[in-house]
Amino acid sequence: MERVALLTEVKKKKRDENLIKAKMQRTFSLRRQEVLQEPKIPEFFNKWPALLDVTEIKWEFMRLTTVPLTSKFLGELDRLTNDLIGVFNTKGGVAGKKIGAMMAKMENDMECSESEADVAGTTMAIYTVQAEGDDHDGPGGLLADVGVVLEGVEVLHNLQSINHACVMLYGLIYALNLSYPRSLKNIFEAYQKILMDLESSKLSPKVRTLKLKLLR
């Protein structure tokens, strides 16, 4: 009954955000039981559309970890940016060349991987849509939209920036109990255990090496 009432409130044009927050809190344990059964993303969001909202993603993360999502993530990223750049600059070989090229392109703007808006079949991604008439590729270009895709479904759009989309994707991974993408496992572990300081006593060798370099 609480879930149905929540669903009704979410669909209203002038919805009561405080009421939604309270009902999401009361239905948290029920929602977690469903999440652990690994439902399909579209089916889950049909039942719990409140989690398609940036504010509720942050509250859900807080319920799970007691850690504030956005301020902690972006604050630690800002604090460690210069140290991360220093670590990247010492990297040699093929990896060093790739990192150097990426850093030159980003022009000191930290970002996650981006893709075009054609996302059908994509398991997990951040997409960007370049503003019409803007010929500047990359982070310096004007963006008409930034969003998040899960299981081929656009679950968030009109986000503030690629950085913000990265934070929201991380929050959704926790909210939905998703596994880290294999190709980005080390990156997401670094987010979790270095930036967010969650389960930081258990580090993979690569993330442990990065953390030790940052502490020097």
PDB file of C-alpha atoms in Angstrom:
ATOM      1  CA  MET A   1       0.000   0.000   0.000  1.00  0.00           C
ATOM      2  CA  GLU A   2       2.844   2.402   0.787  1.00  0.00           C
ATOM      3  CA  ARG A   3       4.507   1.613  -2.543  1.00  0.00           C
ATOM      4  CA  VAL A   4       1.286   2.223  -4.483  1.00  0.00           C
ATOM      5  CA  ALA A   5       0.707   5.497  -2.628  1.00  0.00           C
ATOM      6  CA  LEU A   6       4.297   6.487  -3.420  1.00  0.00           C
ATOM      7  CA  LEU A   7       3.767   5.643  -7.086  1.00  0.00           C
ATOM      8  CA  THR A   8       0.679   7.856  -7.166  1.00  0.00           C
ATOM      9  CA  GLU A   9       2.528  10.779  -5.565  1.00  0.00           C
ATOM     10  CA  VAL A  10       5.495  10.531  -7.936  1.00  0.00           C
ATOM     11  CA  LYS A  11       3.212  10.807 -10.964  1.00  0.00           C
ATOM     12  CA  LYS A  12       1.668  14.098  -9.797  1.00  0.00           C
ATOM     13  CA  LYS A  13       2.746  17.297 -11.567  1.00  0.00           C
ATOM     14  CA  LYS A  14       3.056  19.101  -8.215  1.00  0.00           C
ATOM     15  CA  ARG A  15       4.362  16.323  -6.039  1.00  0.00           C
ATOM     16  CA  ASP A  16       5.194  16.548  -2.365  1.00  0.00           C
ATOM     17  CA  GLU A  17       8.947  15.892  -2.146  1.00  0.00           C
ATOM     18  CA  ASN A  18       8.884  15.535   1.649  1.00  0.00           C
ATOM     19  CA  LEU A  19       6.124  12.937   1.412  1.00  0.00           C
ATOM     20  CA  ILE A  20       8.051  11.026  -1.254  1.00  0.00           C
ATOM     21  CA  LYS A  21      11.173  11.041   0.903  1.00  0.00           C
ATOM     22  CA  ALA A  22       9.217   9.748   3.914  1.00  0.00           C
ATOM     23  CA  LYS A  23       7.573   6.964   1.924  1.00  0.00           C
ATOM     24  CA  MET A  24      10.893   5.972   0.338  1.00  0.00           C
ATOM     25  CA  GLN A  25      12.321   5.702   3.849  1.00  0.00           C
ATOM     26  CA  ARG A  26       9.421   3.541   5.052  1.00  0.00           C
ATOM     27  CA  THR A  27       9.624   1.224   2.031  1.00  0.00           C
ATOM     28  CA  PHE A  28      13.425   0.923   2.067  1.00  0.00           C
ATOM     29  CA  SER A  29      13.603  -2.648   3.426  1.00  0.00           C
ATOM     30  CA  LEU A  30      10.999  -3.875   0.918  1.00  0.00           C
ATOM     31  CA  ARG A  31      12.886  -2.222  -1.927  1.00  0.00           C
ATOM     32  CA  ARG A  32      16.177  -3.788  -0.856  1.00  0.00           C
ATOM     33  CA  GLN A  33      14.580  -7.237  -0.862  1.00  0.00           C
ATOM     34  CA  GLU A  34      13.550  -6.658  -4.464  1.00  0.00           C
ATOM     35  CA  VAL A  35      16.957  -5.286  -5.438  1.00  0.00           C
ATOM     36  CA  LEU A  36      18.727  -8.386  -4.104  1.00  0.00           C
ATOM     37  CA  GLN A  37      16.605 -10.526  -6.416  1.00  0.00           C
ATOM     38  CA  GLU A  38      18.325  -8.751  -9.356  1.00  0.00           C
ATOM     39  CA  PRO A  39      15.221  -7.509 -11.212  1.00  0.00           C
ATOM     40  CA  LYS A  40      15.363  -6.132 -14.732  1.00  0.00           C
ATOM     41  CA  ILE A  41      16.059  -2.408 -14.645  1.00  0.00           C
ATOM     42  CA  PRO A  42      12.932  -1.295 -16.593  1.00  0.00           C
ATOM     43  CA  GLU A  43      10.665  -3.445 -14.398  1.00  0.00           C
ATOM     44  CA  PHE A  44      12.261  -2.125 -11.214  1.00  0.00           C
ATOM     45  CA  PHE A  45      11.899   1.520 -12.195  1.00  0.00           C
ATOM     46  CA  ASN A  46       8.280   0.950 -13.169  1.00  0.00           C
ATOM     47  CA  LYS A  47       7.690  -0.040  -9.547  1.00  0.00           C
ATOM     48  CA  TRP A  48      10.043   2.512  -7.959  1.00  0.00           C
ATOM     49  CA  PRO A  49      10.145   5.559 -10.283  1.00  0.00           C
ATOM     50  CA  ALA A  50      11.202   7.867  -7.436  1.00  0.00           C
ATOM     51  CA  LEU A  51      14.740   6.501  -7.900  1.00  0.00           C
ATOM     52  CA  LEU A  52      14.837   8.186 -11.305  1.00  0.00           C
ATOM     53  CA  ASP A  53      15.307  11.434  -9.399  1.00  0.00           C
ATOM     54  CA  VAL A  54      18.732  12.835  -8.485  1.00  0.00           C
ATOM     55  CA  THR A  55      17.647  13.827  -4.980  1.00  0.00           C
ATOM     56  CA  GLU A  56      16.256  10.376  -4.185  1.00  0.00           C
ATOM     57  CA  ILE A  57      19.387   8.659  -5.503  1.00  0.00           C
ATOM     58  CA  LYS A  58      21.393  10.711  -2.997  1.00  0.00           C
ATOM     59  CA  TRP A  59      18.994   9.823  -0.168  1.00  0.00           C
ATOM     60  CA  GLU A  60      19.085   6.134  -1.085  1.00  0.00           C
ATOM     61  CA  PHE A  61      22.884   6.187  -1.011  1.00  0.00           C
ATOM     62  CA  MET A  62      22.743   7.832   2.406  1.00  0.00           C
ATOM     63  CA  ARG A  63      20.349   5.140   3.650  1.00  0.00           C
ATOM     64  CA  LEU A  64      22.756   2.447   2.488  1.00  0.00           C
ATOM     65  CA  THR A  65      26.059   3.949   3.617  1.00  0.00           C
ATOM     66  CA  THR A  66      25.330   6.963   5.897  1.00  0.00           C
ATOM     67  CA  VAL A  67      27.732   8.870   3.598  1.00  0.00           C
ATOM     68  CA  PRO A  68      26.620  11.965   1.606  1.00  0.00           C
ATOM     69  CA  LEU A  69      27.074  11.013  -2.037  1.00  0.00           C
ATOM     70  CA  THR A  70      27.711  14.184  -4.025  1.00  0.00           C
ATOM     71  CA  SER A  71      29.615  16.302  -1.509  1.00  0.00           C
ATOM     72  CA  LYS A  72      31.896  13.423  -0.483  1.00  0.00           C
ATOM     73  CA  PHE A  73      32.618  12.236  -4.031  1.00  0.00           C
ATOM     74  CA  LEU A  74      33.271  15.628  -5.616  1.00  0.00           C
ATOM     75  CA  GLY A  75      34.992  17.016  -2.526  1.00  0.00           C
ATOM     76  CA  GLU A  76      37.503  14.178  -2.417  1.00  0.00           C
ATOM     77  CA  LEU A  77      37.980  14.349  -6.182  1.00  0.00           C
ATOM     78  CA  ASP A  78      38.833  18.050  -5.907  1.00  0.00           C
ATOM     79  CA  ARG A  79      41.174  17.380  -2.995  1.00  0.00           C
ATOM     80  CA  LEU A  80      43.037  14.596  -4.805  1.00  0.00           C
ATOM     81  CA  THR A  81      43.060  15.952  -8.364  1.00  0.00           C
ATOM     82  CA  ASN A  82      46.577  17.411  -8.241  1.00  0.00           C
ATOM     83  CA  ASP A  83      47.945  14.265  -6.598  1.00  0.00           C
ATOM     84  CA  LEU A  84      46.221  12.066  -9.209  1.00  0.00           C
ATOM     85  CA  ILE A  85      47.681  14.143 -12.025  1.00  0.00           C
ATOM     86  CA  GLY A  86      51.105  13.765 -10.406  1.00  0.00           C
ATOM     87  CA  VAL A  87      50.706   9.969 -10.281  1.00  0.00           C
ATOM     88  CA  PHE A  88      49.519   9.866 -13.908  1.00  0.00           C
ATOM     89  CA  ASN A  89      52.472  11.961 -15.064  1.00  0.00           C
ATOM     90  CA  THR A  90      54.935   9.416 -13.656  1.00  0.00           C
ATOM     91  CA  LYS A  91      53.366   6.568 -15.624  1.00  0.00           C
ATOM     92  CA  GLY A  92      55.592   5.299 -18.429  1.00  0.00           C
ATOM     93  CA  GLY A  93      55.243   2.997 -21.419  1.00  0.00           C
ATOM     94  CA  VAL A  94      52.103   2.516 -23.489  1.00  0.00           C
ATOM     95  CA  ALA A  95      49.855   3.236 -20.504  1.00  0.00           C
ATOM     96  CA  GLY A  96      51.686   6.503 -19.879  1.00  0.00           C
ATOM     97  CA  LYS A  97      51.193   7.626 -23.485  1.00  0.00           C
ATOM     98  CA  LYS A  98      47.475   6.831 -23.350  1.00  0.00           C
ATOM     99  CA  ILE A  99      47.056   8.715 -20.073  1.00  0.00           C
ATOM    100  CA  GLY A 100      49.032  11.682 -21.425  1.00  0.00           C
ATOM    101  CA  ALA A 101      46.824  11.902 -24.499  1.00  0.00           C
ATOM    102  CA  MET A 102      43.669  11.701 -22.383  1.00  0.00           C
ATOM    103  CA  MET A 103      44.886  14.389 -19.980  1.00  0.00           C
ATOM    104  CA  ALA A 104      45.815  16.712 -22.841  1.00  0.00           C
ATOM    105  CA  LYS A 105      42.343  16.298 -24.340  1.00  0.00           C
ATOM    106  CA  MET A 106      40.559  16.842 -21.028  1.00  0.00           C
ATOM    107  CA  GLU A 107      42.421  20.102 -20.391  1.00  0.00           C
ATOM    108  CA  ASN A 108      42.423  19.549 -16.632  1.00  0.00           C
ATOM    109  CA  ASP A 109      38.703  18.680 -16.567  1.00  0.00           C
ATOM    110  CA  MET A 110      38.151  15.345 -14.781  1.00  0.00           C
ATOM    111  CA  GLU A 111      35.510  13.246 -16.480  1.00  0.00           C
ATOM    112  CA  CYS A 112      34.130   9.747 -17.022  1.00  0.00           C
ATOM    113  CA  SER A 113      33.897   7.937 -20.333  1.00  0.00           C
ATOM    114  CA  GLU A 114      31.333   9.428 -22.654  1.00  0.00           C
ATOM    115  CA  SER A 115      29.442   8.109 -25.662  1.00  0.00           C
ATOM    116  CA  GLU A 116      26.898   9.184 -28.239  1.00  0.00           C
ATOM    117  CA  ALA A 117      23.222   9.065 -27.431  1.00  0.00           C
ATOM    118  CA  ASP A 118      22.766   5.801 -29.405  1.00  0.00           C
ATOM    119  CA  VAL A 119      22.646   3.585 -26.320  1.00  0.00           C
ATOM    120  CA  ALA A 120      20.503   0.608 -27.318  1.00  0.00           C
ATOM    121  CA  GLY A 121      22.054  -2.539 -25.916  1.00  0.00           C
ATOM    122  CA  THR A 122      24.448  -0.642 -23.640  1.00  0.00           C
ATOM    123  CA  THR A 123      24.749  -2.234 -20.207  1.00  0.00           C
ATOM    124  CA  MET A 124      26.039   0.818 -18.356  1.00  0.00           C
ATOM    125  CA  ALA A 125      27.139   4.194 -19.714  1.00  0.00           C
ATOM    126  CA  ILE A 126      27.248   7.935 -19.420  1.00  0.00           C
ATOM    127  CA  TYR A 127      26.141   9.617 -22.640  1.00  0.00           C
ATOM    128  CA  THR A 128      26.551  13.149 -23.911  1.00  0.00           C
ATOM    129  CA  VAL A 129      24.755  15.023 -26.664  1.00  0.00           C
ATOM    130  CA  GLN A 130      26.661  17.912 -28.167  1.00  0.00           C
ATOM    131  CA  ALA A 131      24.791  21.183 -28.578  1.00  0.00           C
ATOM    132  CA  GLU A 132      23.628  21.879 -32.114  1.00  0.00           C
ATOM    133  CA  GLY A 133      26.028  24.078 -34.008  1.00  0.00           C
ATOM    134  CA  ASP A 134      28.923  23.538 -31.571  1.00  0.00           C
ATOM    135  CA  ASP A 135      32.002  22.197 -33.378  1.00  0.00           C
ATOM    136  CA  HIS A 136      34.172  21.831 -30.263  1.00  0.00           C
ATOM    137  CA  ASP A 137      34.579  18.133 -29.425  1.00  0.00           C
ATOM    138  CA  GLY A 138      35.462  16.959 -25.921  1.00  0.00           C
ATOM    139  CA  PRO A 139      34.907  18.465 -22.485  1.00  0.00           C
ATOM    140  CA  GLY A 140      35.283  22.023 -23.717  1.00  0.00           C
ATOM    141  CA  GLY A 141      32.323  21.664 -26.057  1.00  0.00           C
ATOM    142  CA  LEU A 142      28.814  22.775 -25.245  1.00  0.00           C
ATOM    143  CA  LEU A 143      26.555  19.896 -24.214  1.00  0.00           C
ATOM    144  CA  ALA A 144      22.819  19.807 -24.870  1.00  0.00           C
ATOM    145  CA  ASP A 145      22.346  16.810 -22.593  1.00  0.00           C
ATOM    146  CA  VAL A 146      24.232  14.499 -20.235  1.00  0.00           C
ATOM    147  CA  GLY A 147      22.628  11.339 -18.930  1.00  0.00           C
ATOM    148  CA  VAL A 148      22.986   7.806 -17.612  1.00  0.00           C
ATOM    149  CA  VAL A 149      22.023   4.534 -19.299  1.00  0.00           C
ATOM    150  CA  LEU A 150      21.466   1.169 -17.606  1.00  0.00           C
ATOM    151  CA  GLU A 151      20.578  -1.990 -19.544  1.00  0.00           C
ATOM    152  CA  GLY A 152      19.895   0.052 -22.672  1.00  0.00           C
ATOM    153  CA  VAL A 153      17.456   2.351 -20.846  1.00  0.00           C
ATOM    154  CA  GLU A 154      18.017   6.079 -20.339  1.00  0.00           C
ATOM    155  CA  VAL A 155      17.402   6.397 -16.608  1.00  0.00           C
ATOM    156  CA  LEU A 156      18.689   9.946 -16.052  1.00  0.00           C
ATOM    157  CA  HIS A 157      19.044  12.950 -18.350  1.00  0.00           C
ATOM    158  CA  ASN A 158      19.620  16.702 -18.223  1.00  0.00           C
ATOM    159  CA  LEU A 159      22.343  16.298 -15.605  1.00  0.00           C
ATOM    160  CA  GLN A 160      24.605  19.226 -14.742  1.00  0.00           C
ATOM    161  CA  SER A 161      27.849  17.827 -16.140  1.00  0.00           C
ATOM    162  CA  ILE A 162      29.767  14.660 -16.933  1.00  0.00           C
ATOM    163  CA  ASN A 163      31.192  14.755 -13.399  1.00  0.00           C
ATOM    164  CA  HIS A 164      27.677  14.897 -11.963  1.00  0.00           C
ATOM    165  CA  ALA A 165      26.566  12.027 -14.216  1.00  0.00           C
ATOM    166  CA  CYS A 166      29.519   9.991 -12.964  1.00  0.00           C
ATOM    167  CA  VAL A 167      28.437  10.555  -9.364  1.00  0.00           C
ATOM    168  CA  MET A 168      24.816   9.617 -10.136  1.00  0.00           C
ATOM    169  CA  LEU A 169      25.906   6.446 -11.945  1.00  0.00           C
ATOM    170  CA  TYR A 170      27.939   5.486  -8.897  1.00  0.00           C
ATOM    171  CA  GLY A 171      24.927   6.138  -6.658  1.00  0.00           C
ATOM    172  CA  LEU A 172      22.697   4.001  -8.869  1.00  0.00           C
ATOM    173  CA  ILE A 173      25.193   1.144  -8.752  1.00  0.00           C
ATOM    174  CA  TYR A 174      24.805   1.118  -4.974  1.00  0.00           C
ATOM    175  CA  ALA A 175      21.036   1.664  -5.022  1.00  0.00           C
ATOM    176  CA  LEU A 176      20.526  -1.247  -7.446  1.00  0.00           C
ATOM    177  CA  ASN A 177      23.310  -3.483  -6.101  1.00  0.00           C
ATOM    178  CA  LEU A 178      24.928  -3.664  -9.543  1.00  0.00           C
ATOM    179  CA  SER A 179      28.323  -5.193 -10.250  1.00  0.00           C
ATOM    180  CA  TYR A 180      31.068  -2.895 -11.478  1.00  0.00           C
ATOM    181  CA  PRO A 181      31.698  -3.166 -15.253  1.00  0.00           C
ATOM    182  CA  ARG A 182      34.620  -5.545 -15.761  1.00  0.00           C
ATOM    183  CA  SER A 183      36.580  -3.087 -17.906  1.00  0.00           C
ATOM    184  CA  LEU A 184      36.154  -0.318 -15.290  1.00  0.00           C
ATOM    185  CA  LYS A 185      36.327  -2.410 -12.128  1.00  0.00           C
ATOM    186  CA  ASN A 186      39.515  -0.778 -10.833  1.00  0.00           C
ATOM    187  CA  ILE A 187      38.163   2.724 -11.461  1.00  0.00           C
ATOM    188  CA  PHE A 188      34.943   2.082  -9.577  1.00  0.00           C
ATOM    189  CA  GLU A 189      36.843   0.383  -6.756  1.00  0.00           C
ATOM    190  CA  ALA A 190      38.996   3.509  -6.481  1.00  0.00           C
ATOM    191  CA  TYR A 191      35.826   5.600  -6.282  1.00  0.00           C
ATOM    192  CA  GLN A 192      34.487   3.353  -3.539  1.00  0.00           C
ATOM    193  CA  LYS A 193      37.552   2.804  -1.425  1.00  0.00           C
ATOM    194  CA  ILE A 194      39.633   5.930  -2.009  1.00  0.00           C
ATOM    195  CA  LEU A 195      37.140   8.715  -2.745  1.00  0.00           C
ATOM    196  CA  MET A 196      34.219   7.467  -0.652  1.00  0.00           C
ATOM    197  CA  ASP A 197      36.287   5.550   1.956  1.00  0.00           C
ATOM    198  CA  LEU A 198      33.856   2.595   1.955  1.00  0.00           C
ATOM    199  CA  GLU A 199      35.259  -0.863   2.781  1.00  0.00           C
ATOM    200  CA  SER A 200      38.668   0.740   2.407  1.00  0.00           C
ATOM    201  CA  SER A 201      40.469  -1.948   4.415  1.00  0.00           C
ATOM    202  CA  LYS A 202      40.069  -4.411   1.520  1.00  0.00           C
ATOM    203  CA  LEU A 203      41.939  -3.205  -1.551  1.00  0.00           C
ATOM    204  CA  SER A 204      42.873  -4.940  -4.769  1.00  0.00           C
ATOM    205  CA  PRO A 205      46.611  -4.752  -5.607  1.00  0.00           C
ATOM    206  CA  LYS A 206      46.174  -2.005  -8.231  1.00  0.00           C
ATOM    207  CA  VAL A 207      44.003   0.201  -6.052  1.00  0.00           C
ATOM    208  CA  ARG A 208      46.314  -0.348  -3.072  1.00  0.00           C
ATOM    209  CA  THR A 209      49.258   0.784  -5.215  1.00  0.00           C
ATOM    210  CA  LEU A 210      47.376   3.910  -6.282  1.00  0.00           C
ATOM    211  CA  LYS A 211      46.424   4.745  -2.695  1.00  0.00           C
ATOM    212  CA  LEU A 212      50.021   4.366  -1.507  1.00  0.00           C
ATOM    213  CA  LYS A 213      51.232   6.677  -4.285  1.00  0.00           C
ATOM    214  CA  LEU A 214      48.624   9.281  -3.316  1.00  0.00           C
ATOM    215  CA  LEU A 215      49.792   9.156   0.304  1.00  0.00           C
ATOM    216  CA  ARG A 216      53.425   9.848  -0.553  1.00  0.00           C
TER     217      ARG A 216
END
